[in-house]
Coordinates of C-alpha atoms in Angstrom, one line a residue:
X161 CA 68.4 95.9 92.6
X162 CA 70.0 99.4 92.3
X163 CA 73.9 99.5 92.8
X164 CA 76.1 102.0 94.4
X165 CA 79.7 102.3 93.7
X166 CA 82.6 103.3 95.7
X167 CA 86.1 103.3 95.6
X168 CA 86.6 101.8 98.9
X169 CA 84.3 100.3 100.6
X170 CA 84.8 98.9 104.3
X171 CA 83.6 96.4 106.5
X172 CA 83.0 96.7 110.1
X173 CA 83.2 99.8 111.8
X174 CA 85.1 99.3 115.2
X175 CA 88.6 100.5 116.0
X176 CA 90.0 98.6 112.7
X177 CA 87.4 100.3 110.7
X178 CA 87.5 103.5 111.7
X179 CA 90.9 103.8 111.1
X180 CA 91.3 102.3 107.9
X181 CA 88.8 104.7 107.3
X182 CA 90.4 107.6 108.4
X183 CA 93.9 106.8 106.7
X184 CA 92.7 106.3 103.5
X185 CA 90.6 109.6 103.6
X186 CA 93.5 111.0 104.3
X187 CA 95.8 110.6 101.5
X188 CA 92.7 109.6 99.3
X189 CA 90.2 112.8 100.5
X190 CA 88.6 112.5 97.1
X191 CA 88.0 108.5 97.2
X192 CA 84.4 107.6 97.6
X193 CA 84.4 105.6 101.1
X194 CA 81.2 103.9 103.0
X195 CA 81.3 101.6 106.4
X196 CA 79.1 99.0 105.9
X197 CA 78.2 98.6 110.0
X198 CA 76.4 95.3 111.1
X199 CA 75.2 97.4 114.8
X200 CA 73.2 100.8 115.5
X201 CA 76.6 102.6 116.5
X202 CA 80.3 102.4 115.8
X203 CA 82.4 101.1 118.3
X204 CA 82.8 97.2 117.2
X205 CA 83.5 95.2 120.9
X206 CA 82.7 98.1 123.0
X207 CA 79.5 98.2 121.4
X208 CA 78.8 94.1 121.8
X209 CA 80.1 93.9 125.1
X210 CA 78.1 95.4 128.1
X211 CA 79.1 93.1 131.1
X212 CA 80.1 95.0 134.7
X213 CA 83.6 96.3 134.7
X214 CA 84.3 95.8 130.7
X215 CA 87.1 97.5 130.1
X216 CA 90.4 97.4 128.1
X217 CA 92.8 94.9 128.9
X218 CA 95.7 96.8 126.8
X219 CA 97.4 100.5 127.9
X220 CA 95.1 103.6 126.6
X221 CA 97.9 105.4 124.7
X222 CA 98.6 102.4 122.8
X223 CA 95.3 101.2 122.7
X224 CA 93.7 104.2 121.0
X225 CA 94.4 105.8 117.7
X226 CA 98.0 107.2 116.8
X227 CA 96.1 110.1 115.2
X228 CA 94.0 110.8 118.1
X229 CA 95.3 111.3 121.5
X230 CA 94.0 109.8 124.5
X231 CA 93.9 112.2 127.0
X232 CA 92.7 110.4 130.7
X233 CA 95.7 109.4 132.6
X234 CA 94.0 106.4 133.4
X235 CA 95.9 103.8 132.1
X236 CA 92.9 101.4 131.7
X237 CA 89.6 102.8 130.1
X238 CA 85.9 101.2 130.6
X239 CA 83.9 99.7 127.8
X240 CA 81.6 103.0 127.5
X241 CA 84.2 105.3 127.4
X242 CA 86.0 103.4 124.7
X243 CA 83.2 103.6 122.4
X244 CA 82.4 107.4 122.8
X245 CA 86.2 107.6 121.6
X246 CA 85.6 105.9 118.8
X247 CA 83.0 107.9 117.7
X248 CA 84.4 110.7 118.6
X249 CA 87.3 109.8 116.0
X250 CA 84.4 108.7 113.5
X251 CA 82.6 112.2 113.5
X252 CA 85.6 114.3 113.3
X253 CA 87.2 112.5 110.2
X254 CA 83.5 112.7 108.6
X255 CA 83.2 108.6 109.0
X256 CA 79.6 108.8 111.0
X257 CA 77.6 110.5 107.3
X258 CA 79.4 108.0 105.5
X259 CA 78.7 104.5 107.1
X260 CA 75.6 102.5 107.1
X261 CA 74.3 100.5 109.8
X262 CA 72.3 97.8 110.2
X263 CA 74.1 96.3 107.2
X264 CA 75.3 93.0 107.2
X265 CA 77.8 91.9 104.9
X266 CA 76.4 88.4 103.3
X267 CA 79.1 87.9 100.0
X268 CA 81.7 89.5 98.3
X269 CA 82.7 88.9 94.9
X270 CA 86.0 90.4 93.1
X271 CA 85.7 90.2 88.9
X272 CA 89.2 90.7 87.0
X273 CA 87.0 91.5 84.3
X274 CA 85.5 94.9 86.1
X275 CA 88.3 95.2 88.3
X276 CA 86.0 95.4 90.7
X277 CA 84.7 93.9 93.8
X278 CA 80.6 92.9 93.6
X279 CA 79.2 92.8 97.8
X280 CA 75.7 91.7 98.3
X281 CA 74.9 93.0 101.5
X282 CA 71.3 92.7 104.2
X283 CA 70.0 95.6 105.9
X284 CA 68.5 94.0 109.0
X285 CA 65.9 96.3 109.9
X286 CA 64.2 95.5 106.8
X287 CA 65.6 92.3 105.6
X288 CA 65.7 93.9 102.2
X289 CA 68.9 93.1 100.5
X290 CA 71.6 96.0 98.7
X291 CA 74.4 96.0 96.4
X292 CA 77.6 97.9 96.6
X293 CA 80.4 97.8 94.0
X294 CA 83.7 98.4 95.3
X295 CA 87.5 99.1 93.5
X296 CA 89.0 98.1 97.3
X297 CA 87.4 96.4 100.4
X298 CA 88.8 96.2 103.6
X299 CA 88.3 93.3 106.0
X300 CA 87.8 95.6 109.7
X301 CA 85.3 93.0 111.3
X302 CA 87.9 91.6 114.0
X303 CA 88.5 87.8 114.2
X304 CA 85.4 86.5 116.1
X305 CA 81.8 85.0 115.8
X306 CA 79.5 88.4 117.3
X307 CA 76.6 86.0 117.6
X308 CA 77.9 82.5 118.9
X309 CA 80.8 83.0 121.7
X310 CA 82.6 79.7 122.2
X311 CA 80.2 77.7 124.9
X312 CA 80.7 74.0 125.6
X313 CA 78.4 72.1 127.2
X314 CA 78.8 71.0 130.3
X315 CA 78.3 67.6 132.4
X316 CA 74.8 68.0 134.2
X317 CA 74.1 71.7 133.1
X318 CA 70.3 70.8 132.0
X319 CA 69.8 70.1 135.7
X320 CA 70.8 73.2 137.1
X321 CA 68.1 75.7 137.8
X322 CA 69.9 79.0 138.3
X323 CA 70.9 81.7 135.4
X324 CA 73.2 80.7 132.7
X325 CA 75.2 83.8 131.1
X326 CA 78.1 84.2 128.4
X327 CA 79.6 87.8 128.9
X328 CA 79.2 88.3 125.0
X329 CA 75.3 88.3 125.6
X330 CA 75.1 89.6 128.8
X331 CA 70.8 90.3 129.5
X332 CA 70.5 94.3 130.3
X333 CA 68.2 93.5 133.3
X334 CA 70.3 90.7 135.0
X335 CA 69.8 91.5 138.6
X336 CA 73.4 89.8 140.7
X337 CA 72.6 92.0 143.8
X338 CA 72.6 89.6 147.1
X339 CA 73.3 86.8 144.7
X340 CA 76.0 83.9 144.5
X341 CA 78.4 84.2 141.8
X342 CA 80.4 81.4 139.6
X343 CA 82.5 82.8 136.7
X344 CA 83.8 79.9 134.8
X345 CA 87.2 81.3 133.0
X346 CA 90.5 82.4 133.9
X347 CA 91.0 85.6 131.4
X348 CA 90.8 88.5 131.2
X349 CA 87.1 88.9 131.1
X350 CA 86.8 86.6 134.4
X351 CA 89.5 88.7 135.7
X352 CA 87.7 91.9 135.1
X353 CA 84.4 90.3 136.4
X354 CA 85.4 89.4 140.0
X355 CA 86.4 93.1 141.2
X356 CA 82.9 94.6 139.8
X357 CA 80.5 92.3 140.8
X358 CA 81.9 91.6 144.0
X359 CA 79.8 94.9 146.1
X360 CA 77.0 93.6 145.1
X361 CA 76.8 89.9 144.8
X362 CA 76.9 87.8 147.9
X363 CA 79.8 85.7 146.9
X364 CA 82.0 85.6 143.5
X365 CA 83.7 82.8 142.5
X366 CA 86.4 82.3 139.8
X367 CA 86.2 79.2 139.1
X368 CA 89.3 78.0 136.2
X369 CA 90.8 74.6 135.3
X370 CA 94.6 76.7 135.3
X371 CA 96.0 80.0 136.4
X372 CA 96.9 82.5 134.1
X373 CA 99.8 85.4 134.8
X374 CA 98.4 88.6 135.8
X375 CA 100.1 91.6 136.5
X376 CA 99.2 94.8 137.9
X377 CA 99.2 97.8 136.4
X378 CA 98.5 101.6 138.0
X379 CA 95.3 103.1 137.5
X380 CA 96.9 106.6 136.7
X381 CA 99.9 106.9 134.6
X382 CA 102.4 109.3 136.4
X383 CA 104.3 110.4 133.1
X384 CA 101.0 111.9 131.6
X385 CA 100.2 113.3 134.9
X386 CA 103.8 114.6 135.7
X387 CA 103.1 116.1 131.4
X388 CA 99.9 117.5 132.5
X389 CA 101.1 119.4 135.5
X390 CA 103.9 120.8 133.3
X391 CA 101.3 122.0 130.6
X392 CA 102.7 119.9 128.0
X393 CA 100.6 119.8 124.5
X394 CA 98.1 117.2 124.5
X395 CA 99.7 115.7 121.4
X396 CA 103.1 116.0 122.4
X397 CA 102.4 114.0 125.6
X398 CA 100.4 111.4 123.3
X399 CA 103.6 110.9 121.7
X400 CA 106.2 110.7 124.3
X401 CA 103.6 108.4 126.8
X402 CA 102.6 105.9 123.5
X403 CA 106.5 105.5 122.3
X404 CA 107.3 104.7 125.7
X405 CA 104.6 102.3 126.1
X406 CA 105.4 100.6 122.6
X407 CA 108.9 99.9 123.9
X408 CA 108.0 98.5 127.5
X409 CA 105.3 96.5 125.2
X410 CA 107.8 94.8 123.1
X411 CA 110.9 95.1 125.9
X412 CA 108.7 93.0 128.4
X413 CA 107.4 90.5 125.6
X414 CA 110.8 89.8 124.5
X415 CA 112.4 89.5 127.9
X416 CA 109.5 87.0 128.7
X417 CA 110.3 85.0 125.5
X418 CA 113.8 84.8 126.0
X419 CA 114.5 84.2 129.6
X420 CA 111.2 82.4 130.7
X421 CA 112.2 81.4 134.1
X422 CA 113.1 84.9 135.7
X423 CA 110.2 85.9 133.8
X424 CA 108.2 83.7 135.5
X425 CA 109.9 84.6 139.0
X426 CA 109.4 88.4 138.7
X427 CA 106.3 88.0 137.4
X428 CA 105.0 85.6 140.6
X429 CA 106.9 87.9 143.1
X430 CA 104.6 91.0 142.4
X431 CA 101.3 88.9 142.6
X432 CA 102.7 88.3 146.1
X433 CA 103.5 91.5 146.9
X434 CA 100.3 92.5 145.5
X435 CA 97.8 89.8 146.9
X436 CA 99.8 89.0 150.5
X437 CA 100.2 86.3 152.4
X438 CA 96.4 85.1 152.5
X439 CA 96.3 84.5 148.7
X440 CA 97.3 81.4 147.8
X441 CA 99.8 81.3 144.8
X442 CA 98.9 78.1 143.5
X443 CA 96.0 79.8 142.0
X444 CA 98.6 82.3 140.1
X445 CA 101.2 79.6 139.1
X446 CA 100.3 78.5 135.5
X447 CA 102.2 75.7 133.9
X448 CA 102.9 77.6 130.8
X449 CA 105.7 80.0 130.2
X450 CA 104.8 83.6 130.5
X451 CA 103.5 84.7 126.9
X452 CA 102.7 81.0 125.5
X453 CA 99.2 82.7 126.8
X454 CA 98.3 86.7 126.7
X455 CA 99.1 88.3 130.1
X456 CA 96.0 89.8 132.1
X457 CA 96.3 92.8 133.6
X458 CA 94.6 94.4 136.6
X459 CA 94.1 98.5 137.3
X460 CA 95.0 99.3 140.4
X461 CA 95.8 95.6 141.7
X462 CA 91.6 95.4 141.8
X463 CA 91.7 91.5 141.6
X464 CA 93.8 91.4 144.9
X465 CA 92.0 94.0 147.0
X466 CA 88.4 92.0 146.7
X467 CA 90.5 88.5 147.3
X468 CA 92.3 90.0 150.1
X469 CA 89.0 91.4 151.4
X470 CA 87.1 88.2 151.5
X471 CA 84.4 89.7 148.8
X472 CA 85.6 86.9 146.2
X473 CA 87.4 83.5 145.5
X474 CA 88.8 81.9 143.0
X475 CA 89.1 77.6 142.7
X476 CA 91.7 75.9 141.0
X477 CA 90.1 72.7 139.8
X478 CA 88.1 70.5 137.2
X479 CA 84.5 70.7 137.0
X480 CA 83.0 67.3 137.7
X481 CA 78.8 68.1 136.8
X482 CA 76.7 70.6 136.9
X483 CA 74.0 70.2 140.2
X484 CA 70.5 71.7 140.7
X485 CA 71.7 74.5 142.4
X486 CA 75.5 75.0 141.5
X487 CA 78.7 72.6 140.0
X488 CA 80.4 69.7 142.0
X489 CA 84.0 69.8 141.2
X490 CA 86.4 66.9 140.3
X491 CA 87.8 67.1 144.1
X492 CA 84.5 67.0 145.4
X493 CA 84.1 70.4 146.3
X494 CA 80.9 72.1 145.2
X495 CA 80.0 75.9 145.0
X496 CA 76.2 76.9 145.4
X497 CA 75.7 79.5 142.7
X498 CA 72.5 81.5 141.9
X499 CA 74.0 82.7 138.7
X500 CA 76.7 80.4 136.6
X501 CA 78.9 83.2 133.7
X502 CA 80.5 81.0 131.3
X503 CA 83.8 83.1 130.7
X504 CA 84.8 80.5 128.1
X505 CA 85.9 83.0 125.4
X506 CA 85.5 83.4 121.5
X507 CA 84.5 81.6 118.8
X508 CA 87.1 82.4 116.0
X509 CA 85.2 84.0 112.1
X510 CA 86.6 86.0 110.0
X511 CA 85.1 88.9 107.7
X512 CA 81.9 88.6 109.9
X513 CA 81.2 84.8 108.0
X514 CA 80.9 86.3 104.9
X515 CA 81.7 84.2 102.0
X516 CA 84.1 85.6 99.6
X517 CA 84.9 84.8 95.9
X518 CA 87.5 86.0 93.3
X519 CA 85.9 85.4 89.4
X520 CA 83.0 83.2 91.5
X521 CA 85.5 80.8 92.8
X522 CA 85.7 80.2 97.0
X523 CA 88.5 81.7 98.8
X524 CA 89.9 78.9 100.8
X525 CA 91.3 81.3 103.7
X526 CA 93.0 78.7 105.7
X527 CA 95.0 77.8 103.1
X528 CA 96.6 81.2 101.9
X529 CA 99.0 83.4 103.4
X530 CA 99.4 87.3 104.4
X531 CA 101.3 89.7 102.4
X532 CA 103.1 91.7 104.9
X533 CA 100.1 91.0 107.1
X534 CA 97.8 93.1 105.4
X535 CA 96.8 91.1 102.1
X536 CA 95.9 88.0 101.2
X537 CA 97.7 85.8 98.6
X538 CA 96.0 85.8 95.6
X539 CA 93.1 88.0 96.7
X540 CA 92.9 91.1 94.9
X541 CA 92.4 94.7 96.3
X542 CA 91.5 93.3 100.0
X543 CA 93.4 94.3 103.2
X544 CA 92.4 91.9 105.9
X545 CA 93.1 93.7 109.7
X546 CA 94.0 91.7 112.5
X547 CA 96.0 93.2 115.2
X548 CA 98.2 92.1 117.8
X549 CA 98.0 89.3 119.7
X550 CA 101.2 90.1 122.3
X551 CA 100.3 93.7 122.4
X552 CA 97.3 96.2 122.0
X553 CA 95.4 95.6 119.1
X554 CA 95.2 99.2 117.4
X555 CA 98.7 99.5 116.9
X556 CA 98.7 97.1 114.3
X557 CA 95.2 98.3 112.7
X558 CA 97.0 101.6 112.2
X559 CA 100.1 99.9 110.8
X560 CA 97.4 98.2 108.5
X561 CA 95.6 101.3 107.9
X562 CA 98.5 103.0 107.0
X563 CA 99.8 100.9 104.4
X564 CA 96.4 100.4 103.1
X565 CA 96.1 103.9 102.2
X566 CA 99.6 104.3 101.2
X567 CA 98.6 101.1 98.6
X568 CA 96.0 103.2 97.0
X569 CA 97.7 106.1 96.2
X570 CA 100.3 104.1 94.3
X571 CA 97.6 102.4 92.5
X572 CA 96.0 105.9 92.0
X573 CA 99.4 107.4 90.6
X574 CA 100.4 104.5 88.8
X575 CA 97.3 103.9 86.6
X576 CA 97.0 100.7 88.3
X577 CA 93.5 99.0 88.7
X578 CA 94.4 95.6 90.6
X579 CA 96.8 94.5 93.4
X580 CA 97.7 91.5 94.2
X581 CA 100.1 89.8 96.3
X582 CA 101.5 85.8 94.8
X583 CA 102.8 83.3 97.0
X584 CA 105.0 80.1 95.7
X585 CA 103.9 77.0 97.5
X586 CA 107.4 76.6 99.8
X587 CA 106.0 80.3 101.4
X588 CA 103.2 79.1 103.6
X589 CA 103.3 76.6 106.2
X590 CA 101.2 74.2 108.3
X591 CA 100.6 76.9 111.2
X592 CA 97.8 79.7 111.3
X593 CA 99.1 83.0 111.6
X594 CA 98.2 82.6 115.4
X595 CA 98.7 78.8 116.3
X596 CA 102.7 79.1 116.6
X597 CA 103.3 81.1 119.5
X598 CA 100.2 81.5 121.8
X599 CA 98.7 78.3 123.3
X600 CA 95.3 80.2 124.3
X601 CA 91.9 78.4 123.9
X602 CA 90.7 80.7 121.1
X603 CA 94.2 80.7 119.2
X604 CA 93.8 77.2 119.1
X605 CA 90.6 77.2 117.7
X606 CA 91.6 80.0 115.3
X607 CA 93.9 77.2 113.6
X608 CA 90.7 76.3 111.7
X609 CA 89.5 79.7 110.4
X610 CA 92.5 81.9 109.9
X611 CA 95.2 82.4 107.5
X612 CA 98.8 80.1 107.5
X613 CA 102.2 81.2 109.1
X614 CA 104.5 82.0 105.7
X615 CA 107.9 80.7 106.4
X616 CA 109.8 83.7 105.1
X617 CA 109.0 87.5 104.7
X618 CA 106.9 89.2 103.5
X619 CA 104.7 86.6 104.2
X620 CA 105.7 85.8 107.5
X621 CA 103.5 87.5 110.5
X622 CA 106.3 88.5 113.3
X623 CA 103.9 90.2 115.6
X624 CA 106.7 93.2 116.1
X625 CA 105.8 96.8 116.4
X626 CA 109.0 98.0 115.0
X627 CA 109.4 95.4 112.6
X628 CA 105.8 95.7 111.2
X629 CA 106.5 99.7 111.1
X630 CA 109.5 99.5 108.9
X631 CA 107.7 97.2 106.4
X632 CA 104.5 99.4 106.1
X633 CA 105.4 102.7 106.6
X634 CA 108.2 103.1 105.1
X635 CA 109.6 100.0 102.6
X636 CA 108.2 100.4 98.9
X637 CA 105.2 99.6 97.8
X638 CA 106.1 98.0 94.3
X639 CA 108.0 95.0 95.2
X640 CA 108.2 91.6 93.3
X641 CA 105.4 89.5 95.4
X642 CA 103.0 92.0 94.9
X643 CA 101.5 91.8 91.3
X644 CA 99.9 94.9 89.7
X645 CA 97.2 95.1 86.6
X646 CA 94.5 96.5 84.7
X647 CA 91.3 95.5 84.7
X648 CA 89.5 92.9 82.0
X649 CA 93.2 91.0 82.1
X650 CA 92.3 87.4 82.8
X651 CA 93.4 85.9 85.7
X652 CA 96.8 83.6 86.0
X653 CA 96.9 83.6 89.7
X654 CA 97.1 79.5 90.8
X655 CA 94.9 78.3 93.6
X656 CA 97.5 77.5 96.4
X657 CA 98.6 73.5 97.2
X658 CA 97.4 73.3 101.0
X659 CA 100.8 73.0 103.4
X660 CA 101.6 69.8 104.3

């Protein structure tokens, strides 16, 4: 089997990809670079996803690229638009000629010896298999399972004789027209369900075990208006409207953090305002501080307009079994339903399940620990991107990007063939990088798949805009955790003692 080299080589080619991609070509615009792409088209989620209303559940300006501006007003974007953006960026930094889809990603092997990283990879079209040699890989696949979603099973669902759908596989020719509606879930994606299947469907139900806080959000953003009246430069605007939006990002999560009771009150006083008196608030009144779960947010107040209206419903409560035509709940109450969406989120997989090696030995991921949340311990020449949890995801990819492209030049300049970051035992602990501070189902689950918590920087993952900037933009790339070398050294790095 023939192999093709490249300097950089990068997996997954959705917003993390594609800029990881882009930064490196920047300040490396002689580095060899392929996208190894798993779909048809770039685009990551917005490509999986094609449920009604998908849409983003973060601000536009911070949600899309620093380098590229986002120019609708719209503060919210849909799942279609999102994508053409994405290859929009793609095609003008020259990514489109250089990835290759189809491709799935089955190993990766890094040899000190070579210096080099050894990826064995399927092209599913054929099912013949390819071979890629890399100097640097980059993990861009996102932290969840694209083929399983989480799904459990539920009492008495083998009896029930209507249509069972997860939103993650949503059938192109389901037909909800005139039809009764039960979304199981209480996130965003439930959230975003209920406003755009409610013209059409007879009756939509959100049916969740527990509230979650939602806040409204405008659909247009009156700063970028008020800049577009004035005339002002496209990326000048970008600027001004993302900084802003960075700051209320990490001024509202703070304040919620710190004084959790006012939080919670200001946060329950504008569902009121917004949903009036016929909306009960028990079904907006989690028992959770605001942020121990991600905040949903709704364009436009959406969610309230089509409660308000009568067109949907949402029920508080337990389900008891599954019946022939719809689900008895725990208080007795049962809701006919034609069709039954299991909103029940993600399962949690990182790298897209592929198996990773260093010198042929596994890579226990759960028990090592990010390097200023980018690398991982004793993993040579890898960035991992995961983005923010308590605010949008892309700020963090560029962060990532950034330093990942900042890392290669040094390497470049230096003479350097290897990086990588050494950990002591005292600097991880028992938590995943996502299992401290959010309670949600799929950070939970995450505690068995991701990376630990470090206890002290650089190891430690602060989820922090301004913090994270500082550390990967501008602090130095040659510091003591982070071990450089040639190739065809042997290896002294020791496998890590799993945290107590």
């Amino acid at each position: 089997m023939e192999q093709q080299h490249v300097d950089v080589l990068v997996i997954g080619a959705g917003i993390s990809g594609i800029s990881a991609a882009r930064h490196v070509l920047r300040d490396n615009p002689r580095a060899s670079l392929v996208v190894l792409e798993r779909r048809a088209r770039v685009g990551g989620t917005w490509d999986l996803f094609r449920y009604p209303g998908i849409r983003s559940d973060s601000d536009m300006p911070t949600f899309g690229f620093g380098f590229r501006p986002w120019s609708d007003a719209r503060i919210l974007a849909g799942g279609a638009q999102i994508r053409q953006y994405v290859e929009d960026a793609a095609a003008d930094g020259g990514i489109l000629e250089r990835t290759r889809f189809g491709r799935r990603a089955i190993s990766a092997d890094f040899s000190h010896e070579t210096g080099r990283w050894t990826v064995e990879v399927e092209d599913e079209g054929t099912g013949e298999h390819e071979s890629y040699s890399a100097g640097y890989l980059v993990g861009a696949t996102g932290y969840y399972d694209y083929d399983k979603p989480y799904r459990p099973e539920f009492p008495g669902e083998a009896d029930y004789q209507g249509t069972l759908v997860h939103p993650q596989q949503w059938p192109d020719d389901l037909d909800y027209a005139g039809k009764r509606v039960v979304v199981i879930g209480s996130g965003a994606t439930a959230i975003t369900l209920l406003p755009a299947m409610a013209d059409k469907a007879a009756s939509v139900t959100m049916l969740q075990r527990s509230p979650t806080y939602v806040m409204a959000l405008p659909e247009v953003d009156p700063l970028t208006s008020v800049m577009k009246k004035l005339r002002a430069p496209a990326r000048l605007t970008h600027k001004v409207v993302r900084a802003r939006n960075i700051a209320l990002q990490r001024g509202s999560y703070a304040f919620c953090r710190k004084y959790p009771r006012l939080a919670r009150k200001a946060l329950l006083g504008l569902v009121r305002a917004q949903a009036g008196k016929s909306v009960d608030m028990r079904h907006f009144s989690p028992d959770y501080k605001p942020w121990d779960q991600r905040l949903c947010v709704v364009p436009g107040g959406d969610l309230f307009k089509v409660l308000k209206s009568g067109k949907a419903a949402i029920a508080t409560d337990h389900i008891d079994t599954f019946t022939a035509d719809g689900i008895r709940l725990k208080s007795g109450e049962e809701l006919k339903a034609d069709i039954v969406v299991t909103a029940t989120g993600l399962s949690v997989q990182l790298m897209g399940g592929m198996d990773v090696t260093v010198d042929g030995e596994p890579v226990d991921v759960t028990n090592r620990v990010l390097y200023k949340a980018v690398l991982l311990e004793g993993v040579p020449n890898m960035s991992l991107v995961i983005g923010y949890t308590n605010a949008s995801w892309t700020l963090k990819a560029d962060l990532a990007a950034d330093y990942t492209a900042r890392l290669l030049t040094h390497m470049r300049r230096h003479g350097h063939d290897i990086a990588t970051p050494v950990a002591s035992d005292g600097d991880r602990s028992q938590f995943s990088v996502m299992g401290e501070a959010l309670t949600s189902g799929y950070i939970a689950r995450a505690d068995k798949v991701m990376p630990r918590q470090g206890t002290r920087d650089p190891w430690r993952l602060w989820n922090n805009y301004y913090r994270d900037r500082a550390m990967l933009q501008k602090a130095a790339i040659d510091d003591s955790p982070l071990r450089f070398d040639k190739a065809g050294r042997p290896a002294d790095v020791k496998e890590p003692t799993r945290a107590a």
